[in-house]
Amino acid sequence: MRFAINKDILKSTTKCRDNYSCLAGDDRCFCEIEDCSEEKVHFIIPGTAAGMCDYRMGFGYSFTCNCPVRKEIYNQYRV
C-alpha cells in the first residue's frame, strides 16, 4: 500500500534519514505503533524500527514516535 500524505506534513519532516521510504508502504521501515492518545502521542513497540530514527524519543520505560509522516500514516490508515 502506498500512502498519500499532505505536502505540508512532508515539509515539516526535516530529520528523515530514509528519504520517506515509509510512503512506499513497506512496513519494515517504520516503528510499530503500540498505542495512541488522541492522535497526538504515539507509543511505539521497542525494537520494531528498521534502524536509528531521530524522531524516536524515550518516555519512561517506553518510546514515542514524533515523526510527522509516521504519525499521519497511523492516524489516516491505522497502520
N, CA, C and O atoms as CSV, one atom per row, in Angstrom:
chain,resi,resn,atom,element,x,y,z
A,1,MET,N,N,0.844,-1.180,0.000
A,1,MET,CA,C,0.000,0.000,0.000
A,1,MET,C,C,0.887,1.241,0.000
A,1,MET,O,O,1.861,1.327,0.748
A,2,ARG,N,N,0.538,2.175,-0.834
A,2,ARG,CA,C,1.238,3.455,-0.844
A,2,ARG,C,C,0.379,4.455,-0.084
A,2,ARG,O,O,-0.850,4.386,-0.090
A,3,PHE,N,N,1.063,5.383,0.566
A,3,PHE,CA,C,0.357,6.337,1.416
A,3,PHE,C,C,0.418,7.733,0.816
A,3,PHE,O,O,1.461,8.158,0.318
A,4,ALA,N,N,-0.701,8.443,0.868
A,4,ALA,CA,C,-0.770,9.831,0.418
A,4,ALA,C,C,-0.748,10.719,1.657
A,4,ALA,O,O,-1.633,10.643,2.509
A,5,ILE,N,N,0.280,11.563,1.741
A,5,ILE,CA,C,0.458,12.430,2.901
A,5,ILE,C,C,0.512,13.877,2.430
A,5,ILE,O,O,1.139,14.179,1.414
A,6,ASN,N,N,-0.132,14.755,3.153
A,6,ASN,CA,C,-0.160,16.181,2.859
A,6,ASN,C,C,1.262,16.736,2.700
A,6,ASN,O,O,2.158,16.398,3.473
A,7,LYS,N,N,1.455,17.578,1.705
A,7,LYS,CA,C,2.788,18.141,1.428
A,7,LYS,C,C,3.340,18.960,2.593
A,7,LYS,O,O,4.550,18.971,2.819
A,8,ASP,N,N,2.480,19.638,3.325
A,8,ASP,CA,C,2.944,20.415,4.481
A,8,ASP,C,C,3.523,19.504,5.563
A,8,ASP,O,O,4.498,19.858,6.225
A,9,ILE,N,N,2.922,18.343,5.735
A,9,ILE,CA,C,3.451,17.382,6.707
A,9,ILE,C,C,4.801,16.860,6.232
A,9,ILE,O,O,5.728,16.723,7.030
A,10,LEU,N,N,4.919,16.568,4.950
A,10,LEU,CA,C,6.206,16.116,4.406
A,10,LEU,C,C,7.287,17.171,4.618
A,10,LEU,O,O,8.410,16.841,4.999
A,11,LYS,N,N,6.956,18.428,4.375
A,11,LYS,CA,C,7.931,19.511,4.546
A,11,LYS,C,C,8.357,19.674,5.999
A,11,LYS,O,O,9.487,20.077,6.277
A,12,SER,N,N,7.458,19.363,6.919
A,12,SER,CA,C,7.793,19.520,8.336
A,12,SER,C,C,8.648,18.366,8.868
A,12,SER,O,O,9.151,18.429,9.990
A,13,THR,N,N,8.809,17.336,8.078
A,13,THR,CA,C,9.592,16.165,8.484
A,13,THR,C,C,11.023,16.356,7.991
A,13,THR,O,O,11.426,15.775,6.983
A,14,THR,N,N,11.768,17.161,8.699
A,14,THR,CA,C,13.101,17.576,8.235
A,14,THR,C,C,14.230,16.658,8.673
A,14,THR,O,O,15.346,16.783,8.169
A,15,LYS,N,N,13.971,15.733,9.603
A,15,LYS,CA,C,15.044,14.887,10.123
A,15,LYS,C,C,15.005,13.458,9.590
A,15,LYS,O,O,15.667,12.582,10.147
A,16,CYS,N,N,14.248,13.202,8.530
A,16,CYS,CA,C,14.123,11.848,7.995
A,16,CYS,C,C,15.432,11.422,7.339
A,16,CYS,O,O,15.944,12.104,6.451
A,17,ARG,N,N,15.969,10.281,7.788
A,17,ARG,CA,C,17.220,9.741,7.236
A,17,ARG,C,C,16.978,8.807,6.056
A,17,ARG,O,O,17.914,8.469,5.331
A,18,ASP,N,N,15.728,8.388,5.859
A,18,ASP,CA,C,15.421,7.351,4.870
A,18,ASP,C,C,14.666,7.858,3.649
A,18,ASP,O,O,14.074,7.064,2.918
A,19,ASN,N,N,14.676,9.146,3.420
A,19,ASN,CA,C,14.035,9.732,2.242
A,19,ASN,C,C,12.569,9.286,2.100
A,19,ASN,O,O,12.112,8.961,1.004
A,20,TYR,N,N,11.849,9.277,3.223
A,20,TYR,CA,C,10.424,8.946,3.250
A,20,TYR,C,C,10.120,7.558,2.681
A,20,TYR,O,O,9.093,7.372,2.027
A,21,SER,N,N,10.984,6.600,2.918
A,21,SER,CA,C,10.772,5.249,2.389
A,21,SER,C,C,9.480,4.626,2.911
A,21,SER,O,O,8.936,3.721,2.278
A,22,CYS,N,N,8.986,5.091,4.044
A,22,CYS,CA,C,7.742,4.550,4.602
A,22,CYS,C,C,6.542,4.820,3.694
A,22,CYS,O,O,5.542,4.106,3.773
A,23,LEU,N,N,6.623,5.823,2.844
A,23,LEU,CA,C,5.498,6.152,1.970
A,23,LEU,C,C,5.234,5.076,0.930
A,23,LEU,O,O,4.139,5.011,0.371
A,24,ALA,N,N,6.227,4.228,0.663
A,24,ALA,CA,C,6.053,3.148,-0.304
A,24,ALA,C,C,5.197,2.017,0.262
A,24,ALA,O,O,4.764,1.130,-0.474
A,25,GLY,N,N,4.957,2.054,1.569
A,25,GLY,CA,C,4.108,1.045,2.179
A,25,GLY,C,C,4.841,-0.152,2.737
A,25,GLY,O,O,4.207,-1.120,3.158
A,26,ASP,N,N,6.162,-0.111,2.749
A,26,ASP,CA,C,6.941,-1.201,3.323
A,26,ASP,C,C,6.943,-1.037,4.834
A,26,ASP,O,O,7.649,-0.181,5.368
A,27,ASP,N,N,6.155,-1.854,5.525
A,27,ASP,CA,C,6.000,-1.655,6.968
A,27,ASP,C,C,7.239,-2.018,7.773
A,27,ASP,O,O,7.264,-1.799,8.985
A,28,ARG,N,N,8.265,-2.566,7.136
A,28,ARG,CA,C,9.512,-2.859,7.845
A,28,ARG,C,C,10.328,-1.596,8.090
A,28,ARG,O,O,11.284,-1.624,8.864
A,29,CYS,N,N,9.971,-0.504,7.452
A,29,CYS,CA,C,10.794,0.702,7.552
A,29,CYS,C,C,10.346,1.646,8.656
A,29,CYS,O,O,10.986,2.674,8.875
A,30,PHE,N,N,9.262,1.324,9.358
A,30,PHE,CA,C,8.868,2.217,10.438
A,30,PHE,C,C,8.472,1.465,11.700
A,30,PHE,O,O,8.174,0.270,11.674
A,31,CYS,N,N,8.479,2.195,12.792
A,31,CYS,CA,C,8.154,1.618,14.096
A,31,CYS,C,C,6.692,1.183,14.137
A,31,CYS,O,O,5.826,1.786,13.504
A,32,GLU,N,N,6.446,0.128,14.893
A,32,GLU,CA,C,5.079,-0.345,15.072
A,32,GLU,C,C,4.437,0.418,16.227
A,32,GLU,O,O,4.974,0.455,17.334
A,33,ILE,N,N,3.297,1.016,15.960
A,33,ILE,CA,C,2.583,1.780,16.975
A,33,ILE,C,C,1.878,0.808,17.923
A,33,ILE,O,O,1.115,-0.059,17.496
A,34,GLU,N,N,2.148,0.973,19.200
A,34,GLU,CA,C,1.543,0.121,20.222
A,34,GLU,C,C,0.256,0.735,20.763
A,34,GLU,O,O,-0.710,0.027,21.047
A,35,ASP,N,N,0.255,2.053,20.902
A,35,ASP,CA,C,-0.897,2.753,21.453
A,35,ASP,C,C,-0.837,4.200,20.985
A,35,ASP,O,O,0.232,4.716,20.658
A,36,CYS,N,N,-1.980,4.838,20.959
A,36,CYS,CA,C,-2.041,6.227,20.507
A,36,CYS,C,C,-3.034,6.976,21.389
A,36,CYS,O,O,-4.103,6.458,21.715
A,37,SER,N,N,-2.675,8.186,21.768
A,37,SER,CA,C,-3.544,9.007,22.599
A,37,SER,C,C,-3.986,10.237,21.815
A,37,SER,O,O,-3.183,11.123,21.522
A,38,GLU,N,N,-5.262,10.279,21.483
A,38,GLU,CA,C,-5.880,11.417,20.796
A,38,GLU,C,C,-5.167,11.805,19.504
A,38,GLU,O,O,-5.136,12.981,19.143
A,39,GLU,N,N,-4.598,10.832,18.810
A,39,GLU,CA,C,-3.884,11.042,17.546
A,39,GLU,C,C,-2.726,12.024,17.674
A,39,GLU,O,O,-2.301,12.618,16.684
A,40,LYS,N,N,-2.214,12.195,18.893
A,40,LYS,CA,C,-1.115,13.132,19.121
A,40,LYS,C,C,0.124,12.445,19.672
A,40,LYS,O,O,1.235,12.708,19.211
A,41,VAL,N,N,-0.054,11.567,20.653
A,41,VAL,CA,C,1.071,10.861,21.260
A,41,VAL,C,C,1.016,9.414,20.791
A,41,VAL,O,O,0.055,8.695,21.066
A,42,HIS,N,N,2.064,8.993,20.076
A,42,HIS,CA,C,2.113,7.655,19.501
A,42,HIS,C,C,3.207,6.847,20.196
A,42,HIS,O,O,4.394,7.128,20.034
A,43,PHE,N,N,2.798,5.847,20.967
A,43,PHE,CA,C,3.742,4.975,21.658
A,43,PHE,C,C,4.134,3.846,20.715
A,43,PHE,O,O,3.284,3.262,20.043
A,44,ILE,N,N,5.423,3.545,20.671
A,44,ILE,CA,C,5.902,2.508,19.762
A,44,ILE,C,C,6.421,1.305,20.539
A,44,ILE,O,O,6.817,1.409,21.700
A,45,ILE,N,N,6.405,0.161,19.861
A,45,ILE,CA,C,6.945,-1.062,20.436
A,45,ILE,C,C,8.455,-1.021,20.254
A,45,ILE,O,O,8.930,-0.941,19.122
A,46,PRO,N,N,9.221,-1.074,21.339
A,46,PRO,CA,C,10.688,-1.016,21.228
A,46,PRO,C,C,11.218,-2.136,20.337
A,46,PRO,O,O,10.738,-3.268,20.389
A,47,GLY,N,N,12.207,-1.804,19.529
A,47,GLY,CA,C,12.852,-2.799,18.678
A,47,GLY,C,C,12.168,-3.067,17.362
A,47,GLY,O,O,12.583,-3.973,16.639
A,48,THR,N,N,11.124,-2.309,17.014
A,48,THR,CA,C,10.432,-2.565,15.753
A,48,THR,C,C,10.886,-1.652,14.630
A,48,THR,O,O,10.436,-1.808,13.495
A,49,ALA,N,N,11.756,-0.714,14.913
A,49,ALA,CA,C,12.234,0.201,13.873
A,49,ALA,C,C,13.306,-0.477,13.034
A,49,ALA,O,O,14.005,-1.373,13.507
A,50,ALA,N,N,13.429,-0.044,11.797
A,50,ALA,CA,C,14.424,-0.607,10.892
A,50,ALA,C,C,15.819,-0.059,11.171
A,50,ALA,O,O,16.787,-0.542,10.584
A,51,GLY,N,N,15.947,0.894,12.015
A,51,GLY,CA,C,17.242,1.496,12.321
A,51,GLY,C,C,17.066,2.663,13.273
A,51,GLY,O,O,16.011,2.828,13.886
A,52,MET,N,N,18.096,3.460,13.388
A,52,MET,CA,C,18.017,4.630,14.257
A,52,MET,C,C,17.121,5.686,13.615
A,52,MET,O,O,17.114,5.867,12.397
A,53,CYS,N,N,16.383,6.363,14.450
A,53,CYS,CA,C,15.485,7.401,13.958
A,53,CYS,C,C,15.567,8.599,14.887
A,53,CYS,O,O,15.479,8.456,16.106
A,54,ASP,N,N,15.733,9.769,14.314
A,54,ASP,CA,C,15.821,10.993,15.104
A,54,ASP,C,C,14.486,11.398,15.723
A,54,ASP,O,O,14.443,12.294,16.567
A,55,TYR,N,N,13.416,10.758,15.320
A,55,TYR,CA,C,12.093,11.087,15.849
A,55,TYR,C,C,11.659,10.174,16.993
A,55,TYR,O,O,10.621,10.417,17.609
A,56,ARG,N,N,12.423,9.143,17.285
A,56,ARG,CA,C,12.086,8.245,18.400
A,56,ARG,C,C,12.580,8.873,19.693
A,56,ARG,O,O,13.750,9.237,19.809
A,57,MET,N,N,11.677,8.997,20.670
A,57,MET,CA,C,12.004,9.640,21.936
A,57,MET,C,C,11.661,8.709,23.095
A,57,MET,O,O,10.626,8.041,23.089
A,58,GLY,N,N,12.550,8.676,24.089
A,58,GLY,CA,C,12.279,7.903,25.289
A,58,GLY,C,C,11.195,8.567,26.118
A,58,GLY,O,O,11.116,9.792,26.199
A,59,PHE,N,N,10.358,7.734,26.735
A,59,PHE,CA,C,9.264,8.231,27.571
A,59,PHE,C,C,9.077,7.223,28.696
A,59,PHE,O,O,8.308,6.270,28.563
A,60,GLY,N,N,9.776,7.432,29.795
A,60,GLY,CA,C,9.755,6.459,30.888
A,60,GLY,C,C,10.366,5.156,30.422
A,60,GLY,O,O,11.507,5.135,29.962
A,61,TYR,N,N,9.619,4.065,30.535
A,61,TYR,CA,C,10.081,2.756,30.070
A,61,TYR,C,C,9.630,2.475,28.649
A,61,TYR,O,O,9.752,1.346,28.173
A,62,SER,N,N,9.121,3.462,27.982
A,62,SER,CA,C,8.554,3.300,26.659
A,62,SER,C,C,9.232,4.260,25.687
A,62,SER,O,O,10.175,4.964,26.048
A,63,PHE,N,N,8.742,4.277,24.462
A,63,PHE,CA,C,9.216,5.211,23.447
A,63,PHE,C,C,8.019,5.817,22.744
A,63,PHE,O,O,6.963,5.193,22.633
A,64,THR,N,N,8.196,7.040,22.271
A,64,THR,CA,C,7.171,7.671,21.447
A,64,THR,C,C,7.768,7.998,20.089
A,64,THR,O,O,8.980,8.156,19.943
A,65,CYS,N,N,6.899,8.094,19.109
A,65,CYS,CA,C,7.308,8.489,17.764
A,65,CYS,C,C,6.838,9.923,17.550
A,65,CYS,O,O,5.663,10.236,17.743
A,66,ASN,N,N,7.757,10.782,17.154
A,66,ASN,CA,C,7.418,12.179,16.886
A,66,ASN,C,C,7.549,12.536,15.413
A,66,ASN,O,O,7.563,13.714,15.055
A,67,CYS,N,N,7.646,11.523,14.558
A,67,CYS,CA,C,7.766,11.766,13.121
A,67,CYS,C,C,6.407,12.195,12.568
A,67,CYS,O,O,5.437,11.444,12.669
A,68,PRO,N,N,6.326,13.383,11.991
A,68,PRO,CA,C,5.037,13.843,11.455
A,68,PRO,C,C,4.458,12.909,10.395
A,68,PRO,O,O,3.246,12.695,10.356
A,69,VAL,N,N,5.311,12.352,9.537
A,69,VAL,CA,C,4.830,11.451,8.485
A,69,VAL,C,C,4.326,10.143,9.085
A,69,VAL,O,O,3.237,9.683,8.743
A,70,ARG,N,N,5.104,9.548,9.968
A,70,ARG,CA,C,4.692,8.272,10.575
A,70,ARG,C,C,3.397,8.429,11.357
A,70,ARG,O,O,2.518,7.570,11.291
A,71,LYS,N,N,3.280,9.522,12.094
A,71,LYS,CA,C,2.064,9.764,12.861
A,71,LYS,C,C,0.859,9.923,11.934
A,71,LYS,O,O,-0.224,9.419,12.233
A,72,GLU,N,N,1.040,10.610,10.827
A,72,GLU,CA,C,-0.060,10.805,9.881
A,72,GLU,C,C,-0.450,9.490,9.208
A,72,GLU,O,O,-1.634,9.239,8.981
A,73,ILE,N,N,0.532,8.650,8.889
A,73,ILE,CA,C,0.224,7.331,8.324
A,73,ILE,C,C,-0.652,6.551,9.300
A,73,ILE,O,O,-1.650,5.946,8.909
A,74,TYR,N,N,-0.268,6.573,10.565
A,74,TYR,CA,C,-1.072,5.850,11.557
A,74,TYR,C,C,-2.459,6.479,11.710
A,74,TYR,O,O,-3.463,5.768,11.742
A,75,ASN,N,N,-2.515,7.782,11.801
A,75,ASN,CA,C,-3.801,8.456,12.013
A,75,ASN,C,C,-4.767,8.242,10.851
A,75,ASN,O,O,-5.969,8.088,11.065
A,76,GLN,N,N,-4.249,8.231,9.618
A,76,GLN,CA,C,-5.110,8.074,8.445
A,76,GLN,C,C,-5.434,6.622,8.133
A,76,GLN,O,O,-6.577,6.286,7.822
A,77,TYR,N,N,-4.409,5.751,8.220
A,77,TYR,CA,C,-4.543,4.386,7.719
A,77,TYR,C,C,-4.541,3.312,8.808
A,77,TYR,O,O,-4.793,2.141,8.525
A,78,ARG,N,N,-4.259,3.706,10.048
A,78,ARG,CA,C,-4.182,2.767,11.179
A,78,ARG,C,C,-3.173,1.645,10.932
A,78,ARG,O,O,-3.387,0.498,11.325
A,79,VAL,N,N,-2.102,1.991,10.293
A,79,VAL,CA,C,-1.001,1.048,10.039
A,79,VAL,C,C,0.141,1.420,10.932
A,79,VAL,O,O,1.186,0.770,10.901
